[in-house]
PDB file of C-alpha atoms and ligand atoms in Angstrom:
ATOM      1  CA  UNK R 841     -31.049 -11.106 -30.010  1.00  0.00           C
ATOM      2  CA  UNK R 842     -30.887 -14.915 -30.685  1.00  0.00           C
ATOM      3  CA  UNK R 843     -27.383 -17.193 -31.436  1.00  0.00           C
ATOM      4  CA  UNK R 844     -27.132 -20.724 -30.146  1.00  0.00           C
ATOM      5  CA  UNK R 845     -25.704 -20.736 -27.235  1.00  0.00           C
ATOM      6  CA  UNK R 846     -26.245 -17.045 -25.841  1.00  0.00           C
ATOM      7  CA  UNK R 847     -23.042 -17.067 -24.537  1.00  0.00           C
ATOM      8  CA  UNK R 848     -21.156 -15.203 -26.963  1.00  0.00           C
ATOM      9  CA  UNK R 849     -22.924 -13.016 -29.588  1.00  0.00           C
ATOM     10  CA  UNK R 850     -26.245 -12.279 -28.728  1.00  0.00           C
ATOM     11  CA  UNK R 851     -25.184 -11.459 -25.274  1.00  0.00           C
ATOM     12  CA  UNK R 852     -22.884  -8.968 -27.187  1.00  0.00           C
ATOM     13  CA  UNK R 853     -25.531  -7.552 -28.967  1.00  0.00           C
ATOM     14  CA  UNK R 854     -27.837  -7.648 -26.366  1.00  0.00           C
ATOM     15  CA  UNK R 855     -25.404  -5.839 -24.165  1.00  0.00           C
ATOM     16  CA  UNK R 856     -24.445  -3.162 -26.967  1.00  0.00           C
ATOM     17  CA  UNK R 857     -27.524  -2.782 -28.011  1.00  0.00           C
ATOM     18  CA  UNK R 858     -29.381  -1.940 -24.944  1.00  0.00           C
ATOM     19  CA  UNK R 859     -26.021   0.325 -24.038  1.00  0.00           C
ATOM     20  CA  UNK R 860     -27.033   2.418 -27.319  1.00  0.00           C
ATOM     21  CA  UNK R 861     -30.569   2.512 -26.776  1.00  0.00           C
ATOM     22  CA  UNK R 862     -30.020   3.896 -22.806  1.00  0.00           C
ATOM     23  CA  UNK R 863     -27.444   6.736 -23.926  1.00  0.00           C
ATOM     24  CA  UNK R 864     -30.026   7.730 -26.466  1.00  0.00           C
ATOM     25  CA  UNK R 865     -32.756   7.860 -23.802  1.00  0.00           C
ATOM     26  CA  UNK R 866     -34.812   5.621 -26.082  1.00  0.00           C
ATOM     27  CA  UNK R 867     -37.448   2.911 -23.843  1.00  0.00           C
ATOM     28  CA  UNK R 868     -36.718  -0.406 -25.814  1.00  0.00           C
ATOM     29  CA  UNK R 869     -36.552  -3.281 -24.068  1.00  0.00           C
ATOM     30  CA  UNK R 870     -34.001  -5.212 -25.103  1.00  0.00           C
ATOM     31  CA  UNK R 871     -33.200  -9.238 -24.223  1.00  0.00           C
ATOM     32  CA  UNK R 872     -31.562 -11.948 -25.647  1.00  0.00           C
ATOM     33  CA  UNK R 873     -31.863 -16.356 -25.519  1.00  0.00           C
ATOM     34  CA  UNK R 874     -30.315 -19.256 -27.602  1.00  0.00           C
ATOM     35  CA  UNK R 875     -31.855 -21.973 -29.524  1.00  0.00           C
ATOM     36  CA  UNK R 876     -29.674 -24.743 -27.672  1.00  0.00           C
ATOM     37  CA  UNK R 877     -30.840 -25.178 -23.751  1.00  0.00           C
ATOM     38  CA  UNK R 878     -26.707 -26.412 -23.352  1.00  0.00           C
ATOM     39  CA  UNK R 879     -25.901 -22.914 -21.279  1.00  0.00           C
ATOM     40  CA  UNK R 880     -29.440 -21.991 -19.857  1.00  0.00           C
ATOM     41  CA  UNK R 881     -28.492 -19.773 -16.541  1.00  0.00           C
ATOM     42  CA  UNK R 882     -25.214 -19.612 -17.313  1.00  0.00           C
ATOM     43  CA  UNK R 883     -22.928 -15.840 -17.498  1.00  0.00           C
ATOM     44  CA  UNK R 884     -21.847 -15.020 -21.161  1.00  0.00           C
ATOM     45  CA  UNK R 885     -18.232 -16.520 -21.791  1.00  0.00           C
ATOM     46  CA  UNK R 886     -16.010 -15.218 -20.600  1.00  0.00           C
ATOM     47  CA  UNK R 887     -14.223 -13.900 -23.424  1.00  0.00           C
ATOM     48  CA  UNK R 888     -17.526 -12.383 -24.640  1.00  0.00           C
ATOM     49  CA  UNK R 889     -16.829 -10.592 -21.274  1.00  0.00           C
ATOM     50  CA  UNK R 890     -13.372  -9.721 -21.727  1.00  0.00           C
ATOM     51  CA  UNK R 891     -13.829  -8.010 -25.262  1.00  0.00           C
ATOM     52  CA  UNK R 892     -16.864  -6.583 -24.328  1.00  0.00           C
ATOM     53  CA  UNK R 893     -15.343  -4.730 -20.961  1.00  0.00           C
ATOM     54  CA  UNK R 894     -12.587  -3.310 -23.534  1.00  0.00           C
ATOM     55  CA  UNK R 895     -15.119  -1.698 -24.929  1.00  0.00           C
ATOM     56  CA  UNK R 896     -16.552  -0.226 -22.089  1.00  0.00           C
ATOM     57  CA  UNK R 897     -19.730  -2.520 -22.044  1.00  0.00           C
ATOM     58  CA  UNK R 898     -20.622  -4.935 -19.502  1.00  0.00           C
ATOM     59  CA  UNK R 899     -22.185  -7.616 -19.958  1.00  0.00           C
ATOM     60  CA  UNK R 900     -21.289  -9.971 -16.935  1.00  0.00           C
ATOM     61  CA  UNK R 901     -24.581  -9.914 -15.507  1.00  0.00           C
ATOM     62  CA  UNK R 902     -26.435 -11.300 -18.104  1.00  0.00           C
ATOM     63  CA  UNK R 903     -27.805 -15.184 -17.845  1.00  0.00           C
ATOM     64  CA  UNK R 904     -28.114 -17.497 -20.560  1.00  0.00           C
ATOM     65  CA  UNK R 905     -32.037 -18.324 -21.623  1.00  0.00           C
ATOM     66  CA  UNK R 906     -33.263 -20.784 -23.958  1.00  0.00           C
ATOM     67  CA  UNK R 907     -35.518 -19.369 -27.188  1.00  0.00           C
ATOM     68  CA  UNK R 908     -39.590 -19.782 -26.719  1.00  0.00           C
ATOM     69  CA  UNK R 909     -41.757 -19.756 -28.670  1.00  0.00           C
ATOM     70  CA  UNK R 910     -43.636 -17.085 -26.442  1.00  0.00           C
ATOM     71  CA  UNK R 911     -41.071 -14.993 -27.272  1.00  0.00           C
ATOM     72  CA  UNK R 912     -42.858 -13.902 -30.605  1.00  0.00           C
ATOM     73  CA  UNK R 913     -45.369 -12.225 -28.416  1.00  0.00           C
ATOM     74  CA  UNK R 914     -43.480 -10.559 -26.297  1.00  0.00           C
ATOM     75  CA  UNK R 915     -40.834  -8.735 -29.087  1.00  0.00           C
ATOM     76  CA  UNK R 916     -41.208  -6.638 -32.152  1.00  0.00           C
ATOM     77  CA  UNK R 917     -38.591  -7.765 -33.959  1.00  0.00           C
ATOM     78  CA  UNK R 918     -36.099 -11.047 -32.876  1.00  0.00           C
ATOM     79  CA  UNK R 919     -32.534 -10.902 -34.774  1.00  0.00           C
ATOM     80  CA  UNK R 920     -30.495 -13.722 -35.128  1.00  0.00           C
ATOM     81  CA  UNK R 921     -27.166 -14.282 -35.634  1.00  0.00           C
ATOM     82  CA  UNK R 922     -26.776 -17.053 -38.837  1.00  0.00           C
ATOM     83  CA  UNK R 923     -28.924 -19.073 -41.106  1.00  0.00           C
ATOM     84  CA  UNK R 924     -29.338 -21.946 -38.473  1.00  0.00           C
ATOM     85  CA  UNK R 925     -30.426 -19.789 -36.042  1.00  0.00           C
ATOM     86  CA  UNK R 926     -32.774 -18.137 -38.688  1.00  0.00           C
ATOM     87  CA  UNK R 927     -34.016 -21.833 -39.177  1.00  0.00           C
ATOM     88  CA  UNK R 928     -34.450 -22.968 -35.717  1.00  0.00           C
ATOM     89  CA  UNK R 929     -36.033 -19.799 -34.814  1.00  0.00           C
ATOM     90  CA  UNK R 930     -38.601 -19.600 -37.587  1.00  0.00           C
ATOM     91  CA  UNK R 931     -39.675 -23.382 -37.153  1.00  0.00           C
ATOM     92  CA  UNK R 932     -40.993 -22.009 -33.924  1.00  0.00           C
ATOM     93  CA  UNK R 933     -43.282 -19.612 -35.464  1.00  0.00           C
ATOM     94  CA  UNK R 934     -46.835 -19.929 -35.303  1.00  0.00           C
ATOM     95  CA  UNK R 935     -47.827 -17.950 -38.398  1.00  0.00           C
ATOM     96  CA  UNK R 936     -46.884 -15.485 -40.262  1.00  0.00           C
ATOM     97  CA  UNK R 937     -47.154 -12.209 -38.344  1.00  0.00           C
ATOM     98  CA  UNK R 938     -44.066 -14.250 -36.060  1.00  0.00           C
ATOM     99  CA  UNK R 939     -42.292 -15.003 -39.449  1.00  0.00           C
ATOM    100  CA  UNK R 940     -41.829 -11.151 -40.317  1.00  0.00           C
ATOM    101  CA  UNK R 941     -40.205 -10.652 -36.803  1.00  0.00           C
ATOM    102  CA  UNK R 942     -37.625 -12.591 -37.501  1.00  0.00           C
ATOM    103  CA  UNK R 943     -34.481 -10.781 -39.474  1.00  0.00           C
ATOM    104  CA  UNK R 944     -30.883 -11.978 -39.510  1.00  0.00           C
ATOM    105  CA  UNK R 945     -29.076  -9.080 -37.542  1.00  0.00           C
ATOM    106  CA  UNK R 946     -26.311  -8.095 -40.191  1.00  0.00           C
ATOM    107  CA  UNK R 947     -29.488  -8.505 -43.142  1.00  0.00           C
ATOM    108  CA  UNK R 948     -27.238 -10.429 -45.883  1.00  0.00           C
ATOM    109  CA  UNK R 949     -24.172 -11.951 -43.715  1.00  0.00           C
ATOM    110  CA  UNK R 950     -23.908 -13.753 -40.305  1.00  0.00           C
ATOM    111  CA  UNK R 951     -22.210 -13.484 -37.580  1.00  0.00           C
ATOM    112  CA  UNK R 952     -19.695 -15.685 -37.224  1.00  0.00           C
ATOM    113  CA  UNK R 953     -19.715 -17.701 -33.883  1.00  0.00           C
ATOM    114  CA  UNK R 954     -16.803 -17.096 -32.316  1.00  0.00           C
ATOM    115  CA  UNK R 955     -16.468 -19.801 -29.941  1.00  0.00           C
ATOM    116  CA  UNK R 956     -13.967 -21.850 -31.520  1.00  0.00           C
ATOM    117  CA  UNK R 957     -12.035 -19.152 -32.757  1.00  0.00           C
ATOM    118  CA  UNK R 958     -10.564 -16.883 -29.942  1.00  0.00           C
ATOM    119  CA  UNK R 959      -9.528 -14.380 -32.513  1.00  0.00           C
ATOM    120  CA  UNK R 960     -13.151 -13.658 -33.517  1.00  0.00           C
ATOM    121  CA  UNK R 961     -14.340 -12.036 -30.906  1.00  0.00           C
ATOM    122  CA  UNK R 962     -12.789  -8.816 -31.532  1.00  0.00           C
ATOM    123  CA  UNK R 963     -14.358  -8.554 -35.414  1.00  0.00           C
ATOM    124  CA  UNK R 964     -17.572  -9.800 -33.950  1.00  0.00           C
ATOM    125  CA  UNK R 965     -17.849  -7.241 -31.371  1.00  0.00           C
ATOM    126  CA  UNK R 966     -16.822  -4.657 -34.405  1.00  0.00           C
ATOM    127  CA  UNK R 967     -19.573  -5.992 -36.484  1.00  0.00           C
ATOM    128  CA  UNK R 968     -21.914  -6.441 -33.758  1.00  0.00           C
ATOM    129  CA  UNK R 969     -21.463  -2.522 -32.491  1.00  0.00           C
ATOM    130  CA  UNK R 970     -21.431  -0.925 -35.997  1.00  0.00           C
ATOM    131  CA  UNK R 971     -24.774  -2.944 -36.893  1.00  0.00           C
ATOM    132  CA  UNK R 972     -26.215  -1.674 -33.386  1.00  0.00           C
ATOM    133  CA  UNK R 973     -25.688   1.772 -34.703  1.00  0.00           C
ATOM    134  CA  UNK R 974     -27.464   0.743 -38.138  1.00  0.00           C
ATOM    135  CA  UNK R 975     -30.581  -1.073 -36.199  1.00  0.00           C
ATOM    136  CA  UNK R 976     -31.659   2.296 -33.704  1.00  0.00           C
ATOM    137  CA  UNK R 977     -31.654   4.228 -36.908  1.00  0.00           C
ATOM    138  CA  UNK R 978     -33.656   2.052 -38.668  1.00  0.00           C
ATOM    139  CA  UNK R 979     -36.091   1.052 -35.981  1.00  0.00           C
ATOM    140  CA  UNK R 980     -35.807   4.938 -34.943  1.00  0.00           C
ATOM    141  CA  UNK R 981     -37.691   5.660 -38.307  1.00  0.00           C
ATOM    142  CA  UNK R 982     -39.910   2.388 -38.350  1.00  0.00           C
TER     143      UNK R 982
HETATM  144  P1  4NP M1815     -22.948 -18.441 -29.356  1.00  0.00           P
HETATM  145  O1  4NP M1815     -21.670 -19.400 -29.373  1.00  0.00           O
HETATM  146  O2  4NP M1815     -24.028 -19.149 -30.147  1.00  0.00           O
HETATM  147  O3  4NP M1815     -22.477 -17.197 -30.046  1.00  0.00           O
HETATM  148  O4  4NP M1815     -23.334 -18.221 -27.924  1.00  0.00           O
HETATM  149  C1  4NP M1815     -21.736 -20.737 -28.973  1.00  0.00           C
HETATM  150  C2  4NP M1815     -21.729 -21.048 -27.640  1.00  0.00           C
HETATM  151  C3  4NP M1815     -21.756 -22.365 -27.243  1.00  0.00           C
HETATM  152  C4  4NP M1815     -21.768 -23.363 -28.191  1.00  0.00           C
HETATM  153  C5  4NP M1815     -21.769 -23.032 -29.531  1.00  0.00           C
HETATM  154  C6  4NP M1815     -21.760 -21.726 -29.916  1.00  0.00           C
HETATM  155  N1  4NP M1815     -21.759 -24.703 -27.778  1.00  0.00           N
HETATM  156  O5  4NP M1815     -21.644 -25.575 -28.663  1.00  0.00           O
HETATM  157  O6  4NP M1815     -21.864 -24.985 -26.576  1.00  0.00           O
END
């Protein structure tokens, strides 16, 4: 799961995600970075952590990493949040076997980054959770 900082949505997704994927006993490793190196070590922020923990998710434990290009070997599939992050993170690829990892997580739309907009993070973690539930049954069947 790749945004830009990984501070607010892919640390949601990451978090939901690999929540989804451990109640359904499924062995996916799930991780998360950000193209900017701004937050690198860093928890999520902490409103990420606050809407998250409403939920019943926790994601407070999670550090902030920085994109690699090594990254392409070490995951199937690399989702992204928005078009610049489906820029930044494809002008890392190599070829194009780590081209066709890279989706944008909600397909046709982004994922708005909530970070200037406190009233986001609620509809993002909506969006992030229903499209959680979307990705294990699509992966399930891949
Ligand atoms: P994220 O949100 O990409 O969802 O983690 C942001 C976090 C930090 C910044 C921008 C977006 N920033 O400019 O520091």
């Amino acid at each position: 799961m790749v945004c830009l900082g990984n501070i607010c949505r892919s640390p949601l997704a990451h978090g939901i995600l690999r929540q989804k994927v451990k109640d359904k006993q499924l062995n996916w490793v799930i991780e998360s970075a950000g193209t900017g190196d701004w937050h690198i070590g860093e928890a999520p922020d902490r409103r990420a952590i606050a809407v998250a923990k409403k939920y019943g998710v926790d994601i407070s434990a999670q550090r902030a990493r920085h994109f690699n290009p090594a990254f392409f070997q070490e995951y199937d599939y690399i989702f992204v949040m928005d078009r610049q992050n489906f820029a930044d993170v494809c002008a890392q690829a190599e070829n194009q076997e780590d081209l066709n990892k890279v989706r944008l997580f909600l397909n046709d739309d982004i994922v708005p980054d909530p970070y200037f907009d406190d009233q986001l993070f609620d509809p993002v973690f909506q969006m992030i959770n229903q499209r959680c539930e979307e990705v294990i049954a699509e992966l399930s069947l891949a």
